[in-house]
Short mmCIF file of C-alpha atoms in Angstrom, two decimals:
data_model
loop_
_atom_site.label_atom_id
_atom_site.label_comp_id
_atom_site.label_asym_id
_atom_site.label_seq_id
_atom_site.Cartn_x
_atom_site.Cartn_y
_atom_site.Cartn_z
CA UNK A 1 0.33 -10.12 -24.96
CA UNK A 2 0.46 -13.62 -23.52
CA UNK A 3 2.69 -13.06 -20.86
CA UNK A 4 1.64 -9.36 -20.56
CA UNK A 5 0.04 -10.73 -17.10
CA UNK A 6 0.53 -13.65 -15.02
CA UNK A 7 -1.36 -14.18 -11.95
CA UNK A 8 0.07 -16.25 -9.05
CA UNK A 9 -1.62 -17.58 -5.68
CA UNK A 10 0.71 -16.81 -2.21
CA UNK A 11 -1.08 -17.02 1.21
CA UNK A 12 -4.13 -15.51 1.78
CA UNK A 13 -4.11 -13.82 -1.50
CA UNK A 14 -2.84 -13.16 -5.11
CA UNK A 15 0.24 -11.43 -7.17
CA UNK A 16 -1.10 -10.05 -10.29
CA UNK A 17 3.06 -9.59 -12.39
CA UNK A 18 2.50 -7.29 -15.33
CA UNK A 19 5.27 -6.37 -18.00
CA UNK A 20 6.62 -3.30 -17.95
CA UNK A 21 7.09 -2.81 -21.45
CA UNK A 22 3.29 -3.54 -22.26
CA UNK A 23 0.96 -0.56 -22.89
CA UNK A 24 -0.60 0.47 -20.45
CA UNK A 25 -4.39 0.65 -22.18
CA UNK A 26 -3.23 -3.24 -23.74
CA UNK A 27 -2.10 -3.75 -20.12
CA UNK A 28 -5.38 -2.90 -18.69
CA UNK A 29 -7.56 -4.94 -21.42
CA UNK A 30 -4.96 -7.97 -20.59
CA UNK A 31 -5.98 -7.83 -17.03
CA UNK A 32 -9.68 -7.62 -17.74
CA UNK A 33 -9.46 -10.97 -19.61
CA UNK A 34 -6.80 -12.97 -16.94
CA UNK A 35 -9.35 -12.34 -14.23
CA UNK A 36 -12.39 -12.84 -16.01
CA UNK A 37 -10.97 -16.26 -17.17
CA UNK A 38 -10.24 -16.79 -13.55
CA UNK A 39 -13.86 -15.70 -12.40
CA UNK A 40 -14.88 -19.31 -11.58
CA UNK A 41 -11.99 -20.34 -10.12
CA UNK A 42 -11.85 -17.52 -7.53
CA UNK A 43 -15.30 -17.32 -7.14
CA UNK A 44 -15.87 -14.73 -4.39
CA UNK A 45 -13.18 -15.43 -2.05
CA UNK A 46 -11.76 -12.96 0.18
CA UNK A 47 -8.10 -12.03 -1.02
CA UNK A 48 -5.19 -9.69 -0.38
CA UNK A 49 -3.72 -8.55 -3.65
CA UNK A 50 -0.54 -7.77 -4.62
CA UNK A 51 0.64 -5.70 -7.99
CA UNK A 52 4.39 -6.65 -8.89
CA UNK A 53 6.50 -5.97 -11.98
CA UNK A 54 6.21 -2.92 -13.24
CA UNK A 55 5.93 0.71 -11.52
CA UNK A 56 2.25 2.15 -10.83
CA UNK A 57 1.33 5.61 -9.97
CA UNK A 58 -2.05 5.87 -7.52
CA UNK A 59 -4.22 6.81 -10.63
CA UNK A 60 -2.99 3.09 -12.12
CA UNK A 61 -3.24 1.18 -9.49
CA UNK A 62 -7.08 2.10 -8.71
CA UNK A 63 -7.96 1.57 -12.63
CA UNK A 64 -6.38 -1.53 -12.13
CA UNK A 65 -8.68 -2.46 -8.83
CA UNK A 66 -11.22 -1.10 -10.51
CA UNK A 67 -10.95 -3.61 -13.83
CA UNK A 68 -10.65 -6.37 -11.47
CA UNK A 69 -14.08 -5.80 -9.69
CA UNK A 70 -15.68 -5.31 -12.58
CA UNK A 71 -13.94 -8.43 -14.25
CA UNK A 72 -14.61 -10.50 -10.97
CA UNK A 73 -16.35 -11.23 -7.98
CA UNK A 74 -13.56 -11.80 -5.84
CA UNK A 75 -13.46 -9.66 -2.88
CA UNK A 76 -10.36 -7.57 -2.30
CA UNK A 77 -9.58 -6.53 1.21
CA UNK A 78 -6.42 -4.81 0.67
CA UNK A 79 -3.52 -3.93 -1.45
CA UNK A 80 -0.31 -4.84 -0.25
CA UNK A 81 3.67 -4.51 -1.56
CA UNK A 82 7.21 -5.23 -0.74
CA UNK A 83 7.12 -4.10 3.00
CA UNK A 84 6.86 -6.64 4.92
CA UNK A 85 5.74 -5.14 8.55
CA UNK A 86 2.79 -3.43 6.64
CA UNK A 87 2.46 -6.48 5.03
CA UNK A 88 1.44 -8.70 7.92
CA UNK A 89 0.09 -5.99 9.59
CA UNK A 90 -2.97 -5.91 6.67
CA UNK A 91 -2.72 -9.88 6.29
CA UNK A 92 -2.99 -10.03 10.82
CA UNK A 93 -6.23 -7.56 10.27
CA UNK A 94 -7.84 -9.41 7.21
CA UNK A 95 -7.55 -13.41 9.10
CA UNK A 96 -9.31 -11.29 12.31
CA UNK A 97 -11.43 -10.19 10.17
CA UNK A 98 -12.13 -14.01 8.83
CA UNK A 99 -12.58 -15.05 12.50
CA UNK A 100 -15.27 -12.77 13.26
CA UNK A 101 -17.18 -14.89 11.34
CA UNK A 102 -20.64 -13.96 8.73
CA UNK A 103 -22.35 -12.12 11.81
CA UNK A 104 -19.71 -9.38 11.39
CA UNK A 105 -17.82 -9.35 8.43
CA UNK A 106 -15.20 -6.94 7.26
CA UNK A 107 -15.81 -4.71 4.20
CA UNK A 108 -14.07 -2.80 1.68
CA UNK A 109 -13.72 0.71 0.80
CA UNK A 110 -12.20 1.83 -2.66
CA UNK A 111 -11.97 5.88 -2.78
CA UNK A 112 -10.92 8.89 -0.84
CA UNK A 113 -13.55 10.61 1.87
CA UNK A 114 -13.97 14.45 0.81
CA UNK A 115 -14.82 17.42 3.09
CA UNK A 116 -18.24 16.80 4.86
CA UNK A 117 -18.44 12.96 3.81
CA UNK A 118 -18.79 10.42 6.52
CA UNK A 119 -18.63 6.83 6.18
CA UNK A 120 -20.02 4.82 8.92
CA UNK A 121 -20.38 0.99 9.57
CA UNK A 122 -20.70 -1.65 11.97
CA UNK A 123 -18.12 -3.70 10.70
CA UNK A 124 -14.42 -3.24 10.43
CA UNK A 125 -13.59 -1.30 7.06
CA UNK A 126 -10.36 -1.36 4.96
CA UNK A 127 -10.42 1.96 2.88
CA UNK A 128 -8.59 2.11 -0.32
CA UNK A 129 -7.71 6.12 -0.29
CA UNK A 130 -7.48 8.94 1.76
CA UNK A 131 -9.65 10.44 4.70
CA UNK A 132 -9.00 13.86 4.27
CA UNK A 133 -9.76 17.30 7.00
CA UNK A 134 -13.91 17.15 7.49
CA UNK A 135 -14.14 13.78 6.29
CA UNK A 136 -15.09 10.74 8.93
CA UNK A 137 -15.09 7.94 8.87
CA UNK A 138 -16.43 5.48 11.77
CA UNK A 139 -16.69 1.87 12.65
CA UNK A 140 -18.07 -0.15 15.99
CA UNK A 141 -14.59 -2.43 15.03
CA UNK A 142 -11.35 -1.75 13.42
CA UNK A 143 -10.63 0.86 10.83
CA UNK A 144 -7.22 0.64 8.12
CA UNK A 145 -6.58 3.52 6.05
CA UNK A 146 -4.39 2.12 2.60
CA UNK A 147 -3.44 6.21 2.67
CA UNK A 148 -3.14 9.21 4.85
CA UNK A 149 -6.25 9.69 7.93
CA UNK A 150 -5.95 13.28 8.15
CA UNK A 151 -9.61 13.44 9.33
CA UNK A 152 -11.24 12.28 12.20
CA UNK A 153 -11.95 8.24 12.80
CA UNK A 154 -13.58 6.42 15.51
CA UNK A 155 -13.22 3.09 16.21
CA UNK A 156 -14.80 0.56 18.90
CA UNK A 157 -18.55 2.62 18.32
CA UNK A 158 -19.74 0.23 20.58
CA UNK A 159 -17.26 1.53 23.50
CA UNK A 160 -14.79 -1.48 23.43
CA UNK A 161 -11.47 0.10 23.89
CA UNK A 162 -9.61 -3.77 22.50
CA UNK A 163 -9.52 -2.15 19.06
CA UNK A 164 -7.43 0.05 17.05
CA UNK A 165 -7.04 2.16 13.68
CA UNK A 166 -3.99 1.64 11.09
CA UNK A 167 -3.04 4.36 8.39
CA UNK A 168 -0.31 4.66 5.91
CA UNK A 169 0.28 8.36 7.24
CA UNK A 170 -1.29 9.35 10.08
CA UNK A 171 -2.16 12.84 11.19
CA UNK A 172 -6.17 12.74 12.06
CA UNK A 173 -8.03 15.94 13.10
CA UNK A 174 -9.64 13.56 15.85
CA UNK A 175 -9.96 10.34 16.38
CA UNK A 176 -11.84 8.12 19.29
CA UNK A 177 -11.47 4.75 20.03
CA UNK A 178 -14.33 2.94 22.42
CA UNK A 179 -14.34 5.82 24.73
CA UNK A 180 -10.81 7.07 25.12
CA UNK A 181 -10.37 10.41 22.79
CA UNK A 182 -7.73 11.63 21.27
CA UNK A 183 -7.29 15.14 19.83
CA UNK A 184 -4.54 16.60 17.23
CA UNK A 185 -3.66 19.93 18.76
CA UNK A 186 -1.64 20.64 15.60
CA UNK A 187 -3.03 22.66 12.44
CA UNK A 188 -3.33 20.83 9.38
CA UNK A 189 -1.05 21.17 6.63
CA UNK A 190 -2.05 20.29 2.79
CA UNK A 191 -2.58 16.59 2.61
CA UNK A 192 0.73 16.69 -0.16
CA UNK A 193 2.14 13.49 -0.70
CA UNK A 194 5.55 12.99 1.78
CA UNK A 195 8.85 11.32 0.13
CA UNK A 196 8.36 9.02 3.07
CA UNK A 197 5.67 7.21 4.18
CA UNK A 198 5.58 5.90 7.90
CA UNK A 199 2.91 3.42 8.84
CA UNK A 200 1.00 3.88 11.89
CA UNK A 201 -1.17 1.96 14.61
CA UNK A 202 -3.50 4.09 17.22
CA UNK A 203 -4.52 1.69 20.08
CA UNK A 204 -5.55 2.31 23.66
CA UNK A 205 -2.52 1.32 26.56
CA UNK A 206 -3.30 2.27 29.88
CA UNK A 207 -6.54 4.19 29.46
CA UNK A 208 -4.88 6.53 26.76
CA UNK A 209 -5.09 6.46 23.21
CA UNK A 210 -1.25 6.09 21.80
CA UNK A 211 0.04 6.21 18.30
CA UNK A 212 3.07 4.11 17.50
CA UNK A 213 5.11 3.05 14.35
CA UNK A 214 4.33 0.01 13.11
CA UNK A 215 6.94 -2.76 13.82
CA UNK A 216 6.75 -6.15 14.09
CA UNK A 217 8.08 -6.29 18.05
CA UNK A 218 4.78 -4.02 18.42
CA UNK A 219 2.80 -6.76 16.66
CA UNK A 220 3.58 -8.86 18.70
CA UNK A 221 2.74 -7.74 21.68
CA UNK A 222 -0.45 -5.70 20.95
CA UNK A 223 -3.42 -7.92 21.88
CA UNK A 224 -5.87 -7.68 18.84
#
C-alpha cells in the first residue's frame, strides 16, 4: 500500500497516480490518508485535479472527489485528463476565475441537475455532472459543464453578452447568454452516454449566440 498513491504538484493543480492493481475499497482508504496527511500543506487552495494511472468509471471517479473533500479542505475546481485543448480550456476558465478576485469568486458544483432542479448563482460555476432536460442551471458569469448540458443554461444574468458556457457534450433545451437567446429546435434524445465525446464552447459573435468545437485556434481568439 505505500505506493498505492502518489500525489504530484503540476501547474495550477495536482495528479493524484493510483495503482491499478490495488483494490479498489484499499485504493479508496489509501487516498483518504495521502490527502489528509497533505491537509496542512494544501490548506484550502484552489486546484485543478488530475486522476492518472489506472482506469475509472464515473461512479469511481466521484467517490474518489468525494473522499478528497471530506479528507481535505482544498478546493477543487475541476477535473481534468489527457486532452489537452479541454485541458487549458478548464485551466484558461479557473486563472479568470482567480482574477475576478474575492468580490466574485468561482464555485464548485459536484452532482448532476435532475428534472425540475435549478441551480442559480452569481458567480461563475464549474459543475461536476450532468444538466439534464428540465434541469437549469444559471449564472450572472460563466458556466462549465464537466458532462453533457442537455438542459437549459443562462449565462451573463446580468445582460453582459462577453461571457460564454463550456460542456463536455452539448445539446441544451435552451440556453441564454446576457441577452442573446438561443433555442434547440431539435427533440431530445435519452441523455445515453456517446462513444465520442466532443467538447463545446457557446459564446456570442456578432449579436448571435454560436456554438463551436473547442480548439485551441478558437482559444485564442475568443476574448474572455
Amino acid at each position: 500500500m505505500k505506493n498505492a498513491v502518489i500525489i504530484k504538484s503540476f501547474q495550477n493543480g495536482i495528479s493524484v497516480i493510483m495503482d491499478e492493481t490495488t483494490e479498489y475499497g484499499e485504493l479508496l482508504n489509501e487516498v483518504a490518508l495521502k490527502f489528509s496527511e497533505s491537509n496542512k500543506f494544501f490548506k484550502d487552495a484552489k486546484m485543478v485535479l488530475s486522476l492518472e494511472g489506472r482506469k475509472l468509471t464515473d461512479k469511481e471517479e466521484r467517490q474518489i472527489l468525494d473522499v478528497i473533500c471530506k479528507s481535505s479542505d482544498i478546493n477543487i475546481v475541476c477535473l481534468v485528463g489527457k486532452d489537452e485543448e479541454k485541458d487549458q480550456m478548464y485551466l484558461r476558465a479557473l486563472k479568470q476565475i482567480e482574477q475576478k478576485g474575492e468580490e466574485n469568486p468561482g464555485q464548485f458544483y459536484k452532482g448532476t441537475l435532475k428534472n425540475g432542479q435549478t441551480l442559480e448563482t452569481e458567480h461563475s460555476i464549474i459543475i461536476l455532472g450532468d444538466v439534464y432536460p428540465g434541469s437549469a442551471v444559471i449564472s450572472t458569469n460563466d458556466i462549465i459543464v464537466l458532462g453533457g448540458l442537455y438542459g437549459e443554461a443562462y449565462a451573463g444574468g446580468s445582460g453582459e453578452e462577453g461571457h460564454y458556457i463550456v460542456a463536455l457534450e452539448m445539446s441544451p433545451e435552451k440556453m441564454k447568454i446576457g441577452d442573446t437567446r438561443y433555442k434547440n429546435g431539435e427533440k431530445q434524445s435519452k441523455w445515453s452516454i456517446k462513444p465520442k465525446i466532443q467538447p463545446k464552447i457557446a459564446y456570442v459573435k456578432n449579436n448571435k449566440l454560436v456554438i463551436d468545437s473547442i480548439t485551441k485556434e478558437l482559444l485564442n481568439e475568443i476574448p474572455f
